[in-house]
Amino acid sequence: ATLLVVPFTLRILSFALEPHPAVLLPSGAHKVTAKDGIYQRIGVKLVALTPDGPVTVPVSRLLTPIPSHHLPGLVRSEFGQNTSPTRTAKVRYGPAIQWRRRVPTEKERTEARMWLHSRLAHLGATELKIVRQIERRNLSHEIVSREVDTEISIPL
């Protein structure tokens, strides 16, 4: 039991610091905070810009054979286009924690764009937009409001 003190402490500080594979809590085990009968959900939508207009791309279709649970990491890295030298995790108690991350080379970024282009070629897409949305829902799961939090464009 003593061996689990450090991973448990990291998990309490932030979900981003939870070691993997997780031995502490099963996946998805968390509480949803509701205020006045409304809870907030953050979702990601992938939109390909085509000559015929924007087309929503199903995550499973874009990522196959990569499992869809890898999407958060891919979005965080902007599908290999993020050149920030650090990563930040919000911590429940105390200041945010930053650490250095490996920055992809220009060659790696080009290869990632080529991979995305090959996955979206059938649409004639020229750009992929990663749209992070905040949805507010009532306890019956009906959408009360939806707003775009962040939008990242990746030219193909």
Coordinates of N, CA, C and O in Angstrom, one line a residue:
A1 N 0.8 -1.2 0.0 CA 0.0 0.0 0.0 C 0.9 1.3 0.0 O 0.5 2.3 -0.6
T2 N 2.0 1.2 0.6 CA 2.9 2.4 0.7 C 3.4 2.8 -0.7 O 3.6 4.0 -1.0
L3 N 3.5 1.8 -1.6 CA 4.0 2.1 -3.0 C 3.0 3.0 -3.7 O 3.3 3.7 -4.7
L4 N 1.7 3.0 -3.3 CA 0.7 3.7 -4.1 C 0.5 5.2 -3.6 O -0.2 5.9 -4.1
V5 N 1.3 5.6 -2.5 CA 1.2 6.9 -2.0 C 1.5 8.0 -3.0 O 0.8 9.0 -3.2
V6 N 2.7 7.8 -3.7 CA 3.1 8.8 -4.7 C 2.1 8.9 -5.9 O 1.7 10.0 -6.2
P7 N 1.7 7.8 -6.5 CA 0.8 7.9 -7.6 C -0.6 8.5 -7.2 O -1.2 9.3 -7.9
F8 N -1.0 8.1 -5.9 CA -2.3 8.6 -5.4 C -2.2 10.1 -5.2 O -3.1 10.9 -5.6
T9 N -1.0 10.6 -4.7 CA -0.8 12.1 -4.5 C -0.9 12.8 -5.8 O -1.5 13.8 -6.0
L10 N -0.2 12.3 -6.8 CA -0.2 12.9 -8.2 C -1.6 12.9 -8.7 O -2.0 13.9 -9.3
R11 N -2.4 11.9 -8.5 CA -3.8 11.8 -9.0 C -4.6 12.8 -8.3 O -5.5 13.5 -9.0
I12 N -4.4 13.1 -7.1 CA -5.2 14.1 -6.3 C -4.9 15.5 -6.8 O -5.8 16.3 -7.0
L13 N -3.6 15.7 -7.1 CA -3.2 17.1 -7.6 C -3.8 17.4 -8.9 O -4.3 18.5 -9.1
S14 N -3.8 16.5 -9.9 CA -4.3 16.8 -11.2 C -4.6 15.5 -12.0 O -3.8 14.5 -11.9
F15 N -5.6 15.5 -12.8 CA -5.9 14.3 -13.6 C -4.8 14.1 -14.6 O -4.4 13.0 -15.0
A16 N -4.1 15.2 -15.1 CA -3.0 15.2 -16.1 C -1.8 14.5 -15.5 O -1.0 14.0 -16.3
L17 N -1.7 14.4 -14.2 CA -0.5 13.8 -13.6 C -0.6 12.4 -13.3 O 0.3 11.7 -12.8
E18 N -1.8 11.8 -13.5 CA -2.1 10.4 -13.2 C -1.1 9.5 -13.9 O -1.1 9.6 -15.2
P19 N -0.4 8.6 -13.3 CA 0.5 7.8 -14.0 C -0.3 6.7 -14.8 O -1.4 6.3 -14.4
H20 N 0.3 6.3 -15.9 CA -0.3 5.3 -16.7 C 0.6 4.1 -16.9 O 1.8 4.3 -17.0
P21 N 0.2 2.9 -16.8 CA -1.2 2.5 -16.7 C -1.7 2.8 -15.3 O -1.0 2.7 -14.3
A22 N -2.9 3.3 -15.2 CA -3.5 3.7 -13.9 C -3.8 2.5 -13.1 O -4.4 1.5 -13.5
V23 N -3.4 2.5 -11.8 CA -3.7 1.4 -10.9 C -4.5 1.9 -9.8 O -4.9 1.1 -8.9
L24 N -4.9 3.1 -9.8 CA -5.6 3.7 -8.7 C -7.1 3.7 -8.8 O -7.8 3.2 -8.0
L25 N -7.6 4.2 -9.9 CA -9.0 4.3 -10.1 C -9.4 3.8 -11.5 O -8.6 4.0 -12.5
P26 N -10.6 3.2 -11.7 CA -10.9 2.8 -13.0 C -11.2 4.0 -13.9 O -11.5 5.1 -13.5
S27 N -11.1 3.7 -15.2 CA -11.2 4.8 -16.2 C -12.6 5.4 -16.1 O -13.6 4.7 -16.0
G28 N -12.7 6.7 -16.2 CA -14.0 7.4 -16.2 C -14.6 7.6 -14.8 O -15.7 8.0 -14.7
A29 N -14.0 7.1 -13.8 CA -14.5 7.2 -12.4 C -14.3 8.7 -11.9 O -13.3 9.0 -11.4
H30 N -15.3 9.5 -12.1 CA -15.2 10.8 -11.5 C -16.7 11.4 -11.3 O -17.6 10.9 -11.9
K31 N -16.7 12.4 -10.5 CA -18.0 13.1 -10.3 C -18.2 14.2 -11.2 O -17.2 14.9 -11.6
V32 N -19.4 14.5 -11.6 CA -19.8 15.7 -12.4 C -20.4 16.7 -11.5 O -21.3 16.4 -10.7
T33 N -19.8 17.9 -11.5 CA -20.3 19.0 -10.7 C -21.5 19.7 -11.4 O -21.3 20.1 -12.6
A34 N -22.6 19.8 -10.8 CA -23.7 20.5 -11.4 C -24.1 21.7 -10.5 O -24.2 21.6 -9.3
K35 N -24.3 22.8 -11.2 CA -24.7 24.1 -10.5 C -26.0 24.5 -11.0 O -26.1 24.7 -12.3
D36 N -27.0 24.6 -10.2 CA -28.4 25.0 -10.6 C -28.9 24.0 -11.7 O -29.6 24.4 -12.6
G37 N -28.6 22.7 -11.5 CA -29.1 21.7 -12.4 C -28.4 21.7 -13.8 O -28.9 21.0 -14.7
I38 N -27.3 22.4 -13.9 CA -26.6 22.4 -15.2 C -25.1 21.9 -15.0 O -24.5 22.3 -14.0
Y39 N -24.7 21.0 -15.8 CA -23.3 20.6 -15.8 C -22.6 21.0 -17.1 O -23.2 21.2 -18.1
Q40 N -21.3 21.0 -17.1 CA -20.5 21.4 -18.2 C -19.7 20.2 -18.8 O -19.2 19.4 -18.0
R41 N -19.7 20.1 -20.1 CA -19.0 19.0 -20.8 C -18.1 19.7 -21.9 O -18.6 20.5 -22.6
I42 N -16.9 19.2 -21.9 CA -16.0 19.7 -23.0 C -15.8 18.6 -24.0 O -15.6 17.5 -23.7
G43 N -16.0 19.0 -25.3 CA -15.9 18.1 -26.4 C -15.1 18.6 -27.5 O -14.8 19.8 -27.6
V44 N -14.6 17.7 -28.3 CA -13.8 18.1 -29.5 C -14.5 17.7 -30.8 O -15.0 16.6 -30.8
K45 N -14.5 18.6 -31.7 CA -15.1 18.3 -33.0 C -14.0 18.5 -34.1 O -13.3 19.5 -34.0
L46 N -13.9 17.6 -35.0 CA -12.9 17.8 -36.1 C -13.7 18.2 -37.3 O -14.6 17.5 -37.7
V47 N -13.2 19.3 -38.0 CA -13.9 19.8 -39.1 C -12.9 20.0 -40.3 O -11.9 20.6 -40.1
A48 N -13.2 19.3 -41.4 CA -12.4 19.4 -42.6 C -12.9 20.5 -43.5 O -14.1 20.6 -43.7
L49 N -12.1 21.4 -43.9 CA -12.5 22.5 -44.8 C -12.3 22.0 -46.3 O -11.2 21.6 -46.6
T50 N -13.4 21.9 -47.0 CA -13.3 21.3 -48.4 C -13.8 22.4 -49.3 O -14.4 23.4 -48.9
P51 N -13.7 22.2 -50.6 CA -14.2 23.1 -51.6 C -15.7 23.3 -51.5 O -16.3 24.3 -51.9
D52 N -16.4 22.2 -51.0 CA -17.9 22.3 -50.9 C -18.3 22.9 -49.5 O -19.5 22.9 -49.2
G53 N -17.4 23.3 -48.7 CA -17.7 23.8 -47.4 C -17.2 22.9 -46.3 O -16.6 21.9 -46.5
P54 N -17.4 23.3 -45.0 CA -16.9 22.5 -43.9 C -17.7 21.2 -43.7 O -18.9 21.1 -44.0
V55 N -16.9 20.1 -43.4 CA -17.5 18.8 -43.2 C -17.0 18.3 -41.8 O -15.8 18.2 -41.6
T56 N -17.9 17.9 -41.0 CA -17.5 17.3 -39.7 C -17.0 15.9 -40.0 O -17.6 15.1 -40.6
V57 N -15.8 15.6 -39.4 CA -15.1 14.3 -39.6 C -15.3 13.4 -38.4 O -14.9 13.9 -37.3
P58 N -15.9 12.3 -38.5 CA -16.0 11.4 -37.3 C -14.6 11.0 -36.9 O -13.7 10.6 -37.7
V59 N -14.4 11.0 -35.6 CA -13.0 10.7 -35.0 C -12.6 9.3 -35.4 O -11.5 9.1 -35.8
S60 N -13.5 8.4 -35.3 CA -13.2 7.0 -35.6 C -12.7 6.8 -37.0 O -11.8 6.1 -37.3
R61 N -13.3 7.6 -38.0 CA -13.0 7.5 -39.4 C -11.6 8.1 -39.6 O -10.8 7.5 -40.4
L62 N -11.3 9.2 -38.9 CA -10.0 9.8 -39.1 C -8.9 9.0 -38.5 O -7.8 8.8 -39.1
L63 N -9.1 8.4 -37.3 CA -8.0 7.8 -36.6 C -7.8 6.3 -36.9 O -6.7 5.8 -36.6
T64 N -8.8 5.6 -37.4 CA -8.7 4.2 -37.6 C -7.3 3.8 -38.3 O -7.0 4.5 -39.3
P65 N -6.5 2.9 -37.8 CA -6.7 1.9 -36.8 C -6.3 2.4 -35.4 O -6.2 1.6 -34.5
I66 N -6.0 3.7 -35.2 CA -5.6 4.2 -33.9 C -6.9 4.2 -33.0 O -7.9 4.8 -33.5
P67 N -6.8 3.7 -31.8 CA -8.0 3.8 -30.9 C -8.4 5.2 -30.6 O -7.5 6.1 -30.4
S68 N -9.7 5.5 -30.6 CA -10.2 6.9 -30.4 C -9.8 7.5 -29.0 O -9.8 8.7 -28.9
H69 N -9.4 6.6 -28.1 CA -9.1 7.2 -26.8 C -7.7 7.9 -26.8 O -7.3 8.6 -25.9
H70 N -7.0 7.9 -28.0 CA -5.8 8.6 -28.1 C -6.1 10.0 -28.6 O -5.1 10.9 -28.7
L71 N -7.3 10.4 -28.9 CA -7.7 11.7 -29.4 C -7.2 12.8 -28.5 O -6.6 13.8 -29.0
P72 N -7.5 12.8 -27.2 CA -7.0 13.9 -26.4 C -5.5 14.2 -26.5 O -5.2 15.4 -26.6
G73 N -4.7 13.2 -26.5 CA -3.3 13.4 -26.7 C -2.9 14.0 -28.1 O -2.1 14.9 -28.2
L74 N -3.6 13.6 -29.1 CA -3.4 14.1 -30.4 C -3.9 15.5 -30.5 O -3.2 16.4 -31.1
V75 N -5.0 15.8 -29.9 CA -5.5 17.2 -29.9 C -4.5 18.1 -29.1 O -4.2 19.2 -29.5
R76 N -4.1 17.6 -28.0 CA -3.1 18.4 -27.1 C -1.9 18.8 -27.9 O -1.3 19.8 -27.8
S77 N -1.4 17.8 -28.8 CA -0.2 18.1 -29.5 C -0.5 18.7 -30.9 O 0.3 18.9 -31.7
E78 N -1.8 19.0 -31.1 CA -2.3 19.6 -32.3 C -1.9 18.7 -33.5 O -1.5 19.2 -34.6
F79 N -2.1 17.4 -33.3 CA -1.8 16.4 -34.4 C -0.3 16.6 -34.8 O 0.0 16.5 -36.0
G80 N 0.6 16.8 -33.8 CA 2.0 16.9 -34.1 C 2.5 18.2 -34.5 O 3.6 18.4 -34.9
Q81 N 1.6 19.3 -34.5 CA 2.0 20.6 -35.0 C 2.4 21.6 -33.9 O 2.9 22.6 -34.1
N82 N 2.2 21.2 -32.6 CA 2.5 22.1 -31.5 C 4.0 22.2 -31.3 O 4.6 21.2 -31.1
T83 N 4.5 23.4 -31.3 CA 5.9 23.6 -31.1 C 6.3 24.2 -29.8 O 7.4 24.7 -29.6
S84 N 5.3 24.2 -28.9 CA 5.6 24.8 -27.6 C 6.6 23.9 -26.8 O 6.5 22.7 -26.8
P85 N 7.6 24.5 -26.2 CA 8.7 23.7 -25.5 C 8.2 23.2 -24.2 O 8.9 22.4 -23.6
T86 N 7.1 23.7 -23.7 CA 6.6 23.2 -22.3 C 5.2 22.8 -22.4 O 4.4 23.1 -23.3
R87 N 4.8 22.0 -21.4 CA 3.4 21.6 -21.2 C 3.0 22.0 -19.8 O 3.8 21.9 -18.9
T88 N 1.8 22.4 -19.6 CA 1.3 22.9 -18.3 C 0.1 22.0 -17.9 O -0.8 21.7 -18.7
A89 N 0.1 21.7 -16.6 CA -1.1 21.0 -16.1 C -1.6 21.8 -14.9 O -0.9 22.3 -14.1
K90 N -2.9 22.0 -15.0 CA -3.6 22.7 -13.9 C -3.6 21.8 -12.7 O -3.9 20.6 -12.8
V91 N -3.4 22.3 -11.5 CA -3.4 21.5 -10.3 C -4.5 22.0 -9.4 O -4.8 23.2 -9.3
R92 N -5.2 21.1 -8.8 CA -6.3 21.4 -7.9 C -5.9 22.3 -6.8 O -6.6 23.3 -6.4
Y93 N -4.8 22.0 -6.2 CA -4.3 22.7 -5.0 C -2.9 23.2 -5.3 O -2.0 22.5 -5.4
G94 N -2.8 24.5 -5.5 CA -1.5 25.1 -5.7 C -1.4 25.6 -7.2 O -2.3 25.6 -8.0
P95 N -0.2 26.1 -7.5 CA 0.1 26.6 -8.8 C 0.1 25.6 -9.9 O 0.4 24.4 -9.6
A96 N 0.0 26.0 -11.1 CA 0.1 25.0 -12.3 C 1.5 24.5 -12.3 O 2.5 25.2 -11.9
I97 N 1.6 23.3 -12.9 CA 3.0 22.7 -13.0 C 3.3 22.7 -14.5 O 2.5 22.3 -15.4
Q98 N 4.6 23.1 -14.8 CA 5.1 23.1 -16.2 C 6.2 22.1 -16.3 O 7.0 22.0 -15.3
W99 N 6.4 21.5 -17.4 CA 7.5 20.6 -17.7 C 7.9 20.7 -19.1 O 7.1 21.0 -20.0
R100 N 9.1 20.4 -19.4 CA 9.6 20.4 -20.8 C 9.0 19.3 -21.6 O 8.8 18.2 -21.0
R101 N 8.7 19.5 -22.8 CA 8.2 18.5 -23.7 C 9.1 18.4 -25.0 O 9.7 19.4 -25.3
R102 N 9.1 17.3 -25.6 CA 9.9 17.1 -26.8 C 9.1 17.9 -27.9 O 7.9 17.6 -28.1
V103 N 9.8 18.7 -28.6 CA 9.2 19.5 -29.7 C 9.4 18.7 -31.0 O 10.6 18.3 -31.3
P104 N 8.4 18.5 -31.8 CA 8.6 17.8 -33.1 C 9.4 18.6 -34.1 O 9.3 19.8 -34.1
T105 N 10.2 17.9 -34.8 CA 11.0 18.6 -35.8 C 10.1 19.0 -37.0 O 9.0 18.5 -37.1
E106 N 10.7 19.8 -37.9 CA 9.9 20.2 -39.1 C 9.6 19.0 -39.9 O 8.5 18.9 -40.5
K107 N 10.5 18.0 -40.0 CA 10.2 16.8 -40.8 C 9.1 16.0 -40.2 O 8.2 15.6 -40.9
E108 N 9.1 15.9 -38.9 CA 8.0 15.2 -38.2 C 6.6 15.9 -38.4 O 5.6 15.2 -38.6
R109 N 6.6 17.2 -38.3 CA 5.4 18.0 -38.5 C 4.9 17.8 -39.9 O 3.7 17.7 -40.1
T110 N 5.8 17.8 -40.9 CA 5.4 17.6 -42.3 C 4.8 16.2 -42.5 O 3.8 16.0 -43.1
E111 N 5.5 15.2 -41.9 CA 5.0 13.8 -42.0 C 3.6 13.7 -41.4 O 2.7 13.0 -41.9
A112 N 3.3 14.4 -40.2 CA 2.0 14.4 -39.6 C 1.0 15.0 -40.5 O -0.2 14.5 -40.6
R113 N 1.3 16.2 -41.1 CA 0.4 16.8 -42.0 C 0.1 15.9 -43.3 O -1.0 15.9 -43.7
M114 N 1.1 15.3 -43.7 CA 0.9 14.4 -44.9 C 0.0 13.2 -44.5 O -0.9 12.8 -45.3
W115 N 0.1 12.7 -43.3 CA -0.7 11.6 -42.8 C -2.2 12.1 -42.7 O -3.1 11.4 -43.2
L116 N -2.4 13.3 -42.2 CA -3.7 13.9 -42.1 C -4.3 14.1 -43.5 O -5.5 13.8 -43.7
H117 N -3.5 14.6 -44.4 CA -3.9 14.8 -45.8 C -4.4 13.5 -46.4 O -5.4 13.5 -47.1
S118 N -3.6 12.5 -46.2 CA -4.0 11.2 -46.8 C -5.3 10.6 -46.2 O -6.1 10.0 -46.9
R119 N -5.5 10.9 -44.9 CA -6.8 10.5 -44.3 C -8.0 11.3 -44.8 O -9.1 10.8 -44.7
L120 N -7.7 12.5 -45.2 CA -8.8 13.4 -45.6 C -8.9 13.7 -47.2 O -9.7 14.5 -47.6
A121 N -8.0 13.0 -47.9 CA -7.9 13.2 -49.4 C -9.3 13.0 -50.1 O -9.6 13.7 -51.0
H122 N -10.0 12.0 -49.6 CA -11.3 11.7 -50.3 C -12.3 12.8 -50.2 O -13.2 12.9 -51.0
L123 N -12.1 13.7 -49.2 CA -13.0 14.9 -49.1 C -12.4 16.1 -49.9 O -13.1 17.1 -50.1
G124 N -11.2 16.0 -50.3 CA -10.5 17.2 -51.0 C -10.2 18.3 -50.0 O -10.2 19.5 -50.3
A125 N -10.0 17.9 -48.7 CA -9.8 18.9 -47.7 C -8.5 19.6 -47.8 O -7.5 19.1 -48.3
T126 N -8.5 20.9 -47.5 CA -7.3 21.7 -47.6 C -6.9 22.1 -46.2 O -5.8 22.7 -46.0
E127 N -7.7 21.9 -45.2 CA -7.4 22.3 -43.8 C -8.2 21.5 -42.8 O -9.3 21.1 -43.1
L128 N -7.6 21.2 -41.7 CA -8.4 20.6 -40.6 C -8.5 21.5 -39.4 O -7.5 22.1 -39.0
K129 N -9.7 21.7 -38.9 CA -9.9 22.5 -37.7 C -10.2 21.6 -36.6 O -11.1 20.7 -36.7
I130 N -9.5 21.9 -35.4 CA -9.8 21.2 -34.2 C -10.6 22.2 -33.4 O -10.1 23.3 -33.0
V131 N -11.9 21.9 -33.1 CA -12.8 22.8 -32.4 C -13.1 22.2 -31.0 O -13.7 21.1 -30.9
R132 N -12.7 22.9 -30.0 CA -13.0 22.5 -28.6 C -14.2 23.3 -28.2 O -14.2 24.5 -28.2
Q133 N -15.2 22.6 -27.8 CA -16.5 23.2 -27.5 C -16.8 22.9 -26.0 O -16.5 21.9 -25.5
I134 N -17.5 23.9 -25.4 CA -18.0 23.7 -24.0 C -19.5 23.7 -24.1 O -20.1 24.6 -24.6
E135 N -20.0 22.6 -23.7 CA -21.5 22.4 -23.7 C -22.0 22.4 -22.3 O -21.4 21.9 -21.4
R136 N -23.1 23.1 -22.1 CA -23.8 23.1 -20.8 C -25.0 22.4 -21.0 O -25.8 22.6 -21.9
R137 N -25.3 21.4 -20.2 CA -26.4 20.5 -20.3 C -27.2 20.5 -19.0 O -26.6 20.6 -17.9
N138 N -28.5 20.2 -19.1 CA -29.3 20.1 -17.8 C -29.1 18.6 -17.4 O -28.5 17.8 -18.1
L139 N -29.7 18.3 -16.3 CA -29.6 16.9 -15.7 C -30.3 15.9 -16.6 O -30.1 14.7 -16.4
S140 N -31.1 16.3 -17.5 CA -31.8 15.4 -18.5 C -30.9 15.2 -19.7 O -31.3 14.6 -20.7
H141 N -29.7 15.8 -19.7 CA -28.6 15.7 -20.7 C -29.0 16.5 -22.0 O -28.4 16.3 -23.1
E142 N -30.0 17.4 -21.9 CA -30.3 18.2 -23.0 C -29.4 19.4 -23.1 O -29.1 20.0 -22.0
I143 N -28.9 19.8 -24.3 CA -28.0 20.9 -24.4 C -28.7 22.2 -24.1 O -29.7 22.5 -24.7
V144 N -28.1 23.0 -23.2 CA -28.7 24.3 -22.8 C -28.0 25.4 -23.6 O -28.6 26.3 -24.1
S145 N -26.6 25.2 -23.7 CA -25.8 26.2 -24.5 C -24.6 25.5 -25.0 O -24.1 24.5 -24.4
R146 N -24.0 26.0 -26.0 CA -22.8 25.5 -26.6 C -21.9 26.7 -27.1 O -22.5 27.6 -27.8
E147 N -20.7 26.7 -26.8 CA -19.8 27.7 -27.2 C -18.4 27.2 -27.6 O -18.0 26.2 -27.1
V148 N -17.8 27.8 -28.6 CA -16.5 27.4 -29.0 C -15.5 28.0 -28.0 O -15.4 29.2 -27.8
D149 N -14.6 27.1 -27.4 CA -13.6 27.6 -26.5 C -12.3 27.9 -27.2 O -11.7 28.9 -27.0
T150 N -11.9 26.9 -28.1 CA -10.6 27.1 -28.8 C -10.8 26.5 -30.2 O -11.5 25.5 -30.4
E151 N -10.2 27.1 -31.2 CA -10.2 26.6 -32.5 C -8.8 26.6 -33.1 O -8.2 27.7 -33.1
I152 N -8.3 25.5 -33.5 CA -6.9 25.4 -34.1 C -7.0 24.9 -35.5 O -7.7 23.9 -35.8
S153 N -6.4 25.6 -36.4 CA -6.4 25.2 -37.8 C -5.0 24.6 -38.2 O -4.0 25.1 -37.9
I154 N -5.1 23.5 -38.9 CA -3.9 22.8 -39.4 C -4.0 22.8 -41.0 O -4.9 22.1 -41.5
P155 N -3.2 23.6 -41.7 CA -3.2 23.5 -43.1 C -2.7 22.2 -43.6 O -1.7 21.6 -43.0
L156 N -3.3 21.6 -44.6 CA -2.9 20.3 -45.1 C -2.2 20.6 -46.4 O -1.5 20.0 -47.1

